[in-house]
Amino acid sequence: MREITTVGVIGLGTMGAGIVEVFARGGLDVVGVETTQEYAERGRAILQASTDRAVARGRLDEAGQAEILGRVTISTDLGDLAGADLVVEAVPEIMGLKHEVFGKLDDIVAEDAVLASNTSSLSITQIAAPTRHPGRVVGLHFFNPAPVLKLVEVITTLRSDPAVVEAVVAVSERLGKKSVVVGDRAGFVANYLLFGYFTSALRMLEHGHVSREDLDTAMRVGAGLPMGPCTLMDLVGLDVCHHIGDVIYSHTRSSMHAPSPMLGRMVTSGLLGRKSGRGFYTYARPGGGQVVEDAQTPAPLEAPTLSTVGVVGAGEVAEELASRLEEGGYGVVHVPDAEDSAELARLAPAGLVIEAQELDTDVDDLADLEDGAELPGRDVDDLFAELGEITGPQTVLATVNAAAAVALGAISGRPERCVVLRVHAPTGNGQVVEIGRTSVTDEAALAMLREVVTRLGAEPVVCRDRAGLVVDALLVPHLNDAVRMLDEGYASVSDIDTALQHGLGYPTGPFAMIDAIGADEVLAVCEELASGSSGLPRDAVEPSPLLVEHVLLDRPFTGA
């Protein structure tokens, strides 16, 4: 196999220009080709602007920038690729166009030159089929922005020459990239897993389960991901998301990948995300990232005055909650013994009462609170019936334990003022407290609870009271989908973790997340979601047999 020293890149949009920069930074000579001089100059401008930003941020000096730009030749003639050892195609995701490009390359480059496609979802087998030498064609999928994200997915076909694959992996590593080698399948690793998650998020949004702002906060802060799904889809481009989603669905025909009607309508209406200036959010200008207010921006609501908060329950969870409420400036009435009616009577003046009975003896603090554990204390239904009699009609009643807000509302006689609170462990992006509401929950009560959560030092997320609320209902099936991919033999634990950590910017890979959360907890949430109360398709939440196996064997996915 010839050594790769000269690379051609066809298509100089944002992605193609980024790939040119990556190869030039790696010390290779690069020829970038576009169809017209106008597009060629646009590609040159993208490259210039990207390296200018690197200089301005101190990540590159002017001499280094000049060296990088000096390795790049911009052309409108495919014939200038004749001496390339590797040619990467980065044209639009149209199979006919890709066939045209590869057909022309057959007559231009040497027979031992490598041809690669940067497609994010199309079949490499189908792209390679009409070429004279399909064994030299592979997928080389960079992630946007290519100069920043470390992942490169190398996609092979049944006819891929092992020497070609080895050469592509070697040059990727020379560029400082993390390579994952997988077979040809729609979406490959990262996009396949990402778009199952996107589909569930879109379903929540379309059904009015949660607002776009709270959805993004839930996953950015509560799950610790780099950005929420609405922000990320706007960045990627809603048209691109729609196309990739359709390709994956055509492969799986699974309801967990079923196209979103809402997304289709937005694309048809020209709402494409940042590039068009409007998507899920509205931006100050097309192509910019500054979000501005629009008709969907929530109007600020004035929260009712709240001076006293009651906390019911003994143990560290209740004590930490009471302490944080006091730090937030509230007067706190803490009743450790939920069985003591005389003590409960002290809650009469409270504007908010939170039931926080200890779940088990292993809970260390509020951040370790987990849904679904057995309550050794007083029965929650019985307690809420008594709280409904003791407290005033305007008092809001909440529980941090596993319960249904609608049932507690009926039992307490105040369905408009009963909610479920879900306290999540802090992530690198902060801490989320989800507020599970019903269809009749009072808006003033929600405004008050948002303020309380904010004073606790956390970020509030308001959503319908459904199984898993938002964070667990989106994150856990996403993790379970990774286990399914492993069980199918498509990719290894290391490859999947590498793909999502270095391709999507996750703080850790999904298997590292599962081991940190506990496979038993992930399984418990999957089973709760699969009970039918989540509103998600069953095939999206059905636990993977391999997940069950790891729980039964008490075996981690990563490490020993």
Coordinates of N, CA and C in Angstrom, one line a residue, residues 304-500:
P304 N -45.5 33.4 43.6 CA -46.1 33.8 44.9 C -45.1 33.9 46.0
T305 N -45.3 34.8 46.9 CA -44.4 34.9 48.1 C -44.4 33.7 48.9
L306 N -43.2 33.2 49.2 CA -43.1 32.0 50.0 C -42.0 32.3 51.1
S307 N -42.5 32.1 52.3 CA -41.5 32.4 53.4 C -41.2 31.1 54.2
T308 N -42.1 30.2 54.3 CA -41.9 29.0 55.1 C -42.1 27.7 54.3
V309 N -41.1 26.8 54.4 CA -41.2 25.5 53.7 C -41.1 24.4 54.7
G310 N -42.0 23.4 54.6 CA -42.0 22.2 55.5 C -41.3 21.1 54.8
V311 N -40.5 20.3 55.6 CA -39.8 19.1 55.1 C -40.2 18.0 56.1
V312 N -40.8 16.9 55.5 CA -41.2 15.8 56.3 C -40.3 14.6 56.0
G313 N -39.7 14.1 57.1 CA -38.8 12.9 56.9 C -37.6 13.0 57.7
A314 N -37.1 11.9 58.1 CA -35.8 11.8 58.8 C -34.7 11.3 57.9
G315 N -33.5 11.5 58.3 CA -32.4 11.0 57.5 C -31.6 12.1 56.8
E316 N -30.6 11.7 56.1 CA -29.7 12.7 55.5 C -30.3 13.4 54.3
V317 N -31.2 12.7 53.6 CA -31.9 13.4 52.5 C -32.7 14.6 53.0
A318 N -33.5 14.3 53.9 CA -34.4 15.4 54.5 C -33.5 16.5 55.1
E319 N -32.5 16.1 55.8 CA -31.7 17.0 56.5 C -30.9 17.9 55.5
E320 N -30.4 17.3 54.5 CA -29.7 18.2 53.5 C -30.7 19.1 52.8
L321 N -31.9 18.6 52.5 CA -32.9 19.4 51.8 C -33.2 20.6 52.7
A322 N -33.5 20.3 54.0 CA -33.8 21.4 55.0 C -32.7 22.4 55.0
S323 N -31.5 21.9 55.1 CA -30.3 22.8 55.2 C -30.2 23.7 54.0
R324 N -30.4 23.1 52.8 CA -30.2 23.9 51.6 C -31.4 24.9 51.4
L325 N -32.5 24.6 51.9 CA -33.7 25.5 51.9 C -33.4 26.7 52.8
E326 N -32.8 26.4 54.0 CA -32.4 27.5 54.9 C -31.4 28.4 54.3
E327 N -30.4 27.8 53.6 CA -29.4 28.6 53.0 C -30.0 29.5 51.9
G328 N -31.1 29.0 51.3 CA -31.8 29.7 50.2 C -32.6 30.9 50.8
G329 N -32.7 31.0 52.1 CA -33.4 32.1 52.7 C -34.8 31.8 53.2
Y330 N -35.2 30.6 53.2 CA -36.5 30.2 53.7 C -36.5 29.8 55.1
G331 N -37.6 30.1 55.8 CA -37.9 29.5 57.1 C -38.3 28.1 56.9
V332 N -37.7 27.2 57.7 CA -37.9 25.7 57.4 C -38.5 25.1 58.7
V333 N -39.6 24.4 58.5 CA -40.2 23.5 59.6 C -39.9 22.1 59.2
H334 N -39.0 21.5 60.0 CA -38.6 20.1 59.7 C -39.2 19.2 60.6
V335 N -40.0 18.2 60.1 CA -40.7 17.2 60.9 C -40.1 15.9 60.6
P336 N -39.2 15.4 61.4 CA -38.6 14.1 61.1 C -39.6 12.9 61.2
D337 N -40.5 12.9 62.1 CA -41.4 11.8 62.3 C -42.7 12.0 61.6
A338 N -42.9 11.3 60.5 CA -44.1 11.5 59.7 C -45.3 10.9 60.4
E339 N -45.1 10.0 61.4 CA -46.2 9.4 62.2 C -46.8 10.3 63.3
D340 N -46.0 11.3 63.6 CA -46.4 12.2 64.7 C -47.4 13.3 64.2
S341 N -48.7 13.1 64.4 CA -49.7 14.1 64.0 C -49.5 15.4 64.6
A342 N -49.1 15.4 65.9 CA -48.9 16.7 66.6 C -47.8 17.5 65.9
E343 N -46.7 16.8 65.6 CA -45.6 17.5 64.9 C -46.0 17.9 63.5
L344 N -46.8 17.1 62.8 CA -47.2 17.5 61.5 C -48.1 18.8 61.5
A345 N -48.7 19.0 62.6 CA -49.6 20.2 62.7 C -48.8 21.5 62.6
R346 N -47.5 21.4 62.9 CA -46.6 22.5 62.8 C -46.4 23.0 61.4
L347 N -46.8 22.2 60.4 CA -46.7 22.5 59.0 C -47.8 23.4 58.5
A348 N -48.8 23.7 59.3 CA -50.0 24.5 58.9 C -49.6 25.8 58.2
P349 N -48.7 26.6 58.7 CA -48.4 27.8 58.1 C -47.5 27.7 56.8
A350 N -47.0 26.6 56.5 CA -46.0 26.4 55.3 C -46.8 26.6 54.0
G351 N -46.1 27.3 53.1 CA -46.6 27.5 51.7 C -46.3 26.4 50.8
L352 N -45.3 25.6 51.2 CA -44.8 24.4 50.5 C -44.4 23.3 51.5
V353 N -44.8 22.1 51.3 CA -44.4 21.0 52.1 C -43.8 19.9 51.2
I354 N -42.6 19.5 51.5 CA -41.9 18.5 50.7 C -41.8 17.2 51.5
E355 N -42.4 16.1 51.1 CA -42.2 14.8 51.7 C -40.9 14.2 51.2
A356 N -40.0 14.0 52.2 CA -38.6 13.5 51.8 C -38.2 12.4 52.8
Q357 N -39.1 11.4 53.0 CA -38.7 10.3 53.9 C -37.6 9.5 53.3
E358 N -36.8 9.0 54.3 CA -35.6 8.3 53.8 C -36.0 7.0 53.0
L359 N -35.2 6.8 51.9 CA -35.5 5.7 51.1 C -34.9 4.4 51.6
D360 N -33.6 4.5 51.9 CA -32.9 3.3 52.4 C -31.7 3.7 53.2
T361 N -31.0 2.8 53.8 CA -29.9 3.1 54.8 C -28.7 3.5 54.0
D362 N -28.6 3.3 52.7 CA -27.4 3.6 51.9 C -27.4 5.0 51.3
V363 N -28.4 5.8 51.5 CA -28.5 7.1 50.9 C -27.6 8.0 51.6
D364 N -26.6 8.6 50.9 CA -25.6 9.5 51.6 C -26.1 10.9 51.7
D365 N -26.7 11.4 50.6 CA -27.1 12.8 50.5 C -28.2 13.0 49.5
L366 N -28.6 14.2 49.3 CA -29.7 14.5 48.4 C -29.4 14.1 47.0
A367 N -28.1 14.3 46.6 CA -27.7 14.0 45.2 C -27.8 12.5 44.9
D368 N -27.8 11.6 46.0 CA -27.9 10.2 45.8 C -29.3 9.6 45.7
L369 N -30.3 10.5 45.8 CA -31.7 10.1 45.8 C -32.0 9.3 44.6
E370 N -32.7 8.2 44.7 CA -33.0 7.3 43.6 C -34.5 7.0 43.6
D371 N -35.2 7.1 42.5 CA -36.6 6.7 42.4 C -36.7 5.2 42.5
G372 N -37.9 4.8 43.0 CA -38.2 3.4 42.9 C -37.8 2.5 44.1
A373 N -37.2 3.1 45.1 CA -36.8 2.3 46.3 C -38.0 2.2 47.2
E374 N -37.9 1.2 48.0 CA -39.0 0.9 49.0 C -39.0 1.9 50.1
L375 N -40.1 2.4 50.5 CA -40.2 3.4 51.6 C -40.5 2.7 52.9
P376 N -39.5 2.7 53.9 CA -39.8 2.1 55.2 C -40.6 2.9 56.1
G377 N -40.8 4.2 55.7 CA -41.5 5.2 56.6 C -43.0 5.1 56.3
R378 N -43.7 6.1 56.7 CA -45.2 6.2 56.6 C -45.6 6.1 55.2
D379 N -46.7 5.4 54.9 CA -47.3 5.3 53.6 C -47.6 6.7 53.0
V380 N -47.1 7.0 51.8 CA -47.1 8.3 51.2 C -48.6 8.7 51.0
D381 N -49.4 7.8 50.5 CA -50.8 8.2 50.3 C -51.5 8.6 51.6
D382 N -51.3 7.9 52.7 CA -51.9 8.2 54.0 C -51.3 9.6 54.4
L383 N -50.1 9.8 54.3 CA -49.4 11.1 54.7 C -50.0 12.3 53.9
F384 N -50.2 12.1 52.6 CA -50.7 13.2 51.8 C -52.2 13.5 52.2
A385 N -52.9 12.5 52.5 CA -54.3 12.7 53.0 C -54.3 13.6 54.2
E386 N -53.4 13.3 55.2 CA -53.4 14.1 56.4 C -52.8 15.5 56.1
L387 N -51.8 15.6 55.2 CA -51.3 16.9 54.9 C -52.3 17.8 54.2
G388 N -53.2 17.2 53.5 CA -54.3 17.9 52.8 C -55.2 18.5 53.8
E389 N -55.4 17.9 55.0 CA -56.3 18.4 56.0 C -55.6 19.4 56.9
I390 N -54.3 19.3 57.1 CA -53.5 20.1 58.1 C -53.2 21.5 57.4
T391 N -52.8 21.5 56.2 CA -52.3 22.7 55.6 C -53.4 23.5 54.9
G392 N -53.1 24.8 54.6 CA -54.0 25.6 54.0 C -54.3 25.2 52.5
P393 N -55.4 25.7 51.9 CA -55.7 25.2 50.6 C -54.7 25.7 49.5
Q394 N -53.9 26.8 49.8 CA -53.0 27.2 48.8 C -51.6 26.6 49.0
T395 N -51.4 25.8 50.0 CA -50.1 25.1 50.2 C -49.9 24.1 49.1
V396 N -48.7 24.1 48.6 CA -48.2 23.2 47.5 C -47.6 22.0 48.2
L397 N -48.0 20.8 47.8 CA -47.5 19.5 48.4 C -46.6 18.8 47.3
A398 N -45.4 18.4 47.8 CA -44.5 17.7 46.8 C -43.9 16.5 47.5
T399 N -43.4 15.6 46.7 CA -42.7 14.4 47.2 C -41.5 14.3 46.3
V400 N -40.4 13.9 46.9 CA -39.1 13.5 46.2 C -39.0 12.0 45.9
N401 N -40.0 11.3 46.4 CA -40.0 9.8 46.2 C -40.9 9.4 45.1
A402 N -40.8 8.1 44.7 CA -41.6 7.6 43.6 C -43.1 7.6 44.0
A403 N -43.8 8.4 43.3 CA -45.3 8.5 43.4 C -45.8 9.2 42.2
A404 N -47.1 9.1 42.1 CA -47.8 9.8 40.9 C -48.5 11.1 41.4
A405 N -48.1 12.2 40.8 CA -48.7 13.5 41.2 C -50.2 13.5 41.2
V406 N -50.7 12.9 40.1 CA -52.2 13.0 40.0 C -52.9 12.2 41.1
A407 N -52.3 11.1 41.5 CA -52.9 10.3 42.6 C -52.8 11.0 43.9
L408 N -51.6 11.6 44.2 CA -51.4 12.4 45.4 C -52.3 13.6 45.5
G409 N -52.6 14.2 44.3 CA -53.4 15.4 44.2 C -54.9 15.0 44.6
A410 N -55.3 13.9 44.1 CA -56.7 13.4 44.4 C -56.8 13.1 45.9
I411 N -55.8 12.4 46.4 CA -55.8 12.0 47.8 C -55.8 13.2 48.8
S412 N -55.0 14.2 48.4 CA -54.9 15.4 49.3 C -56.0 16.4 49.1
G413 N -56.8 16.2 48.0 CA -57.9 17.2 47.8 C -57.4 18.4 47.1
R414 N -56.2 18.5 46.6 CA -55.7 19.7 45.9 C -54.9 19.3 44.6
P415 N -55.6 18.8 43.6 CA -54.9 18.3 42.4 C -54.1 19.4 41.7
E416 N -54.5 20.7 41.9 CA -53.8 21.7 41.2 C -52.4 22.0 41.9
R417 N -52.2 21.5 43.1 CA -51.0 21.9 43.9 C -50.3 20.7 44.4
C418 N -50.2 19.6 43.7 CA -49.4 18.5 44.0 C -48.5 18.2 42.9
V419 N -47.2 18.0 43.2 CA -46.2 17.7 42.2 C -45.2 16.7 42.7
V420 N -44.4 16.1 41.8 CA -43.3 15.2 42.1 C -42.0 15.9 41.8
L421 N -41.1 15.9 42.7 CA -39.8 16.4 42.5 C -38.7 15.3 42.3
R422 N -37.9 15.4 41.3 CA -36.8 14.4 41.1 C -35.5 15.1 41.2
V423 N -34.7 14.8 42.2 CA -33.5 15.5 42.4 C -32.4 14.6 41.8
H424 N -31.6 15.2 40.9 CA -30.6 14.4 40.2 C -29.2 14.8 40.8
A425 N -28.3 13.8 40.7 CA -27.0 14.0 41.1 C -26.3 15.1 40.3
P426 N -25.5 15.9 40.8 CA -24.8 17.0 40.1 C -23.9 16.3 39.0
T427 N -23.8 17.0 37.8 CA -22.9 16.7 36.8 C -21.9 17.8 36.6
G428 N -21.0 17.7 35.7 CA -20.1 18.7 35.4 C -20.7 20.0 35.0
N429 N -22.0 20.0 34.6 CA -22.7 21.2 34.2 C -23.7 21.8 35.2
G430 N -23.7 21.2 36.4 CA -24.6 21.7 37.5 C -25.5 20.6 37.9
Q431 N -26.6 21.0 38.5 CA -27.6 20.0 39.0 C -29.0 20.4 38.6
V432 N -29.8 19.4 38.3 CA -31.2 19.6 37.9 C -32.1 19.0 38.9
V433 N -33.2 19.7 39.1 CA -34.4 19.2 39.9 C -35.6 19.2 38.9
E434 N -36.1 18.0 38.6 CA -37.3 18.0 37.7 C -38.6 18.2 38.5
I435 N -39.5 18.9 38.0 CA -40.8 19.1 38.6 C -41.9 18.5 37.8
G436 N -42.4 17.3 38.3 CA -43.4 16.6 37.5 C -44.8 17.1 37.8
R437 N -45.4 17.6 36.7 CA -46.7 18.3 36.8 C -47.8 17.4 36.2
T438 N -49.1 17.8 36.5 CA -50.2 17.1 35.8 C -50.8 18.2 34.9
S439 N -51.9 17.8 34.2 CA -52.6 18.7 33.3 C -53.3 19.8 34.0
V440 N -53.5 19.7 35.3 CA -54.2 20.7 36.0 C -53.3 21.5 37.0
T441 N -52.0 21.3 37.0 CA -51.2 21.9 37.9 C -51.2 23.4 37.8
D442 N -51.3 24.2 38.9 CA -51.4 25.6 38.8 C -50.1 26.2 38.4
E443 N -50.2 27.2 37.4 CA -49.0 27.8 36.9 C -48.2 28.7 38.0
A444 N -49.0 29.3 38.9 CA -48.4 30.0 40.0 C -47.5 29.1 40.9
A445 N -48.1 27.9 41.1 CA -47.3 26.9 41.9 C -46.0 26.5 41.2
L446 N -46.1 26.4 39.9 CA -44.9 26.0 39.2 C -43.9 27.1 39.2
A447 N -44.3 28.4 39.1 CA -43.4 29.5 39.2 C -42.7 29.5 40.6
M448 N -43.5 29.2 41.6 CA -42.9 29.2 43.0 C -41.9 28.1 43.1
L449 N -42.2 26.9 42.5 CA -41.3 25.8 42.6 C -40.0 26.1 41.8
R450 N -40.1 26.7 40.7 CA -38.9 27.1 39.9 C -38.0 28.0 40.8
E451 N -38.6 28.9 41.5 CA -37.8 29.8 42.3 C -37.2 29.1 43.5
V452 N -37.9 28.1 44.1 CA -37.4 27.3 45.2 C -36.1 26.5 44.7
V453 N -36.3 25.9 43.5 CA -35.2 25.0 43.0 C -34.0 25.9 42.7
T454 N -34.2 27.1 42.2 CA -33.1 28.0 41.9 C -32.4 28.4 43.1
R455 N -33.2 28.7 44.2 CA -32.5 29.0 45.5 C -31.8 27.9 46.1
L456 N -32.1 26.6 45.7 CA -31.4 25.5 46.2 C -30.0 25.3 45.5
G457 N -29.8 26.2 44.5 CA -28.6 26.1 43.7 C -28.6 25.1 42.6
A458 N -29.9 24.8 42.2 CA -30.1 23.8 41.1 C -30.8 24.5 40.0
E459 N -31.0 23.8 38.8 CA -31.8 24.3 37.7 C -33.1 23.5 37.6
P460 N -34.2 24.3 37.5 CA -35.5 23.6 37.4 C -35.9 23.1 36.0
V461 N -36.5 22.0 35.9 CA -37.1 21.5 34.7 C -38.5 21.1 34.9
V462 N -39.4 21.7 34.3 CA -40.9 21.4 34.5 C -41.3 20.5 33.3
C463 N -42.0 19.4 33.6 CA -42.4 18.4 32.6 C -43.6 17.7 33.1
R464 N -44.3 17.0 32.2 CA -45.4 16.1 32.7 C -44.9 15.0 33.6
D465 N -45.7 14.6 34.5 CA -45.4 13.5 35.4 C -45.6 12.2 34.7
R466 N -44.6 11.8 34.0 CA -44.6 10.5 33.3 C -43.4 9.7 33.8
A467 N -43.4 8.4 33.6 CA -42.3 7.5 34.0 C -41.0 8.1 33.4
G468 N -40.0 8.3 34.3 CA -38.7 8.8 33.9 C -38.6 10.3 33.7
L469 N -39.7 11.0 33.8 CA -39.8 12.4 33.5 C -39.0 12.7 32.2
V470 N -37.9 13.5 32.3 CA -37.2 13.8 31.0 C -35.8 13.1 31.1
V471 N -35.0 13.4 32.1 CA -33.6 13.0 32.1 C -33.5 11.5 32.0
D472 N -34.2 10.7 32.9 CA -34.1 9.3 32.8 C -34.8 8.7 31.6
A473 N -35.9 9.3 31.1 CA -36.6 8.8 30.0 C -35.9 9.0 28.7
L474 N -34.9 9.9 28.6 CA -34.1 10.0 27.4 C -32.7 9.4 27.6
L475 N -32.1 9.6 28.7 CA -30.7 9.1 28.9 C -30.7 7.6 29.0
V476 N -31.5 7.0 29.8 CA -31.4 5.5 30.0 C -31.7 4.7 28.7
P477 N -32.8 5.0 27.9 CA -32.9 4.3 26.7 C -31.7 4.5 25.7
H478 N -31.1 5.7 25.8 CA -29.9 6.0 25.0 C -28.8 5.0 25.4
L479 N -28.6 4.8 26.7 CA -27.6 3.9 27.2 C -27.9 2.5 26.8
N480 N -29.2 2.1 27.0 CA -29.6 0.8 26.7 C -29.4 0.5 25.2
D481 N -29.6 1.5 24.3 CA -29.4 1.3 22.9 C -27.9 1.0 22.6
A482 N -27.0 1.6 23.4 CA -25.6 1.2 23.2 C -25.3 -0.2 23.6
V483 N -26.0 -0.7 24.6 CA -25.8 -2.1 25.0 C -26.4 -3.0 23.9
R484 N -27.5 -2.6 23.3 CA -28.0 -3.4 22.2 C -27.0 -3.5 21.0
M485 N -26.3 -2.4 20.7 CA -25.3 -2.4 19.7 C -24.2 -3.3 20.0
L486 N -23.8 -3.3 21.3 CA -22.7 -4.2 21.7 C -23.2 -5.7 21.6
D487 N -24.4 -5.9 22.0 CA -25.0 -7.3 21.9 C -25.1 -7.8 20.5
E488 N -25.3 -6.9 19.6 CA -25.4 -7.3 18.2 C -24.1 -7.5 17.5
G489 N -23.0 -7.2 18.3 CA -21.7 -7.5 17.7 C -21.2 -6.5 16.7
Y490 N -21.9 -5.3 16.7 CA -21.5 -4.3 15.7 C -20.2 -3.6 16.1
A491 N -20.1 -3.2 17.4 CA -18.9 -2.5 17.8 C -18.6 -2.9 19.3
S492 N -17.4 -2.7 19.7 CA -17.0 -3.1 21.0 C -17.3 -2.0 22.1
V493 N -17.2 -2.3 23.3 CA -17.4 -1.3 24.4 C -16.5 -0.1 24.2
S494 N -15.2 -0.4 23.9 CA -14.2 0.7 23.7 C -14.6 1.5 22.5
D495 N -15.0 0.9 21.4 CA -15.3 1.7 20.2 C -16.6 2.6 20.4
I496 N -17.6 2.0 21.1 CA -18.8 2.8 21.4 C -18.5 3.9 22.3
D497 N -17.8 3.7 23.4 CA -17.4 4.7 24.3 C -16.6 5.8 23.6
T498 N -15.6 5.4 22.8 CA -14.8 6.3 22.1 C -15.6 7.2 21.1
A499 N -16.5 6.5 20.4 CA -17.3 7.2 19.4 C -18.2 8.4 20.0
L500 N -18.8 8.1 21.2 CA -19.7 9.1 21.8 C -18.9 10.1 22.5

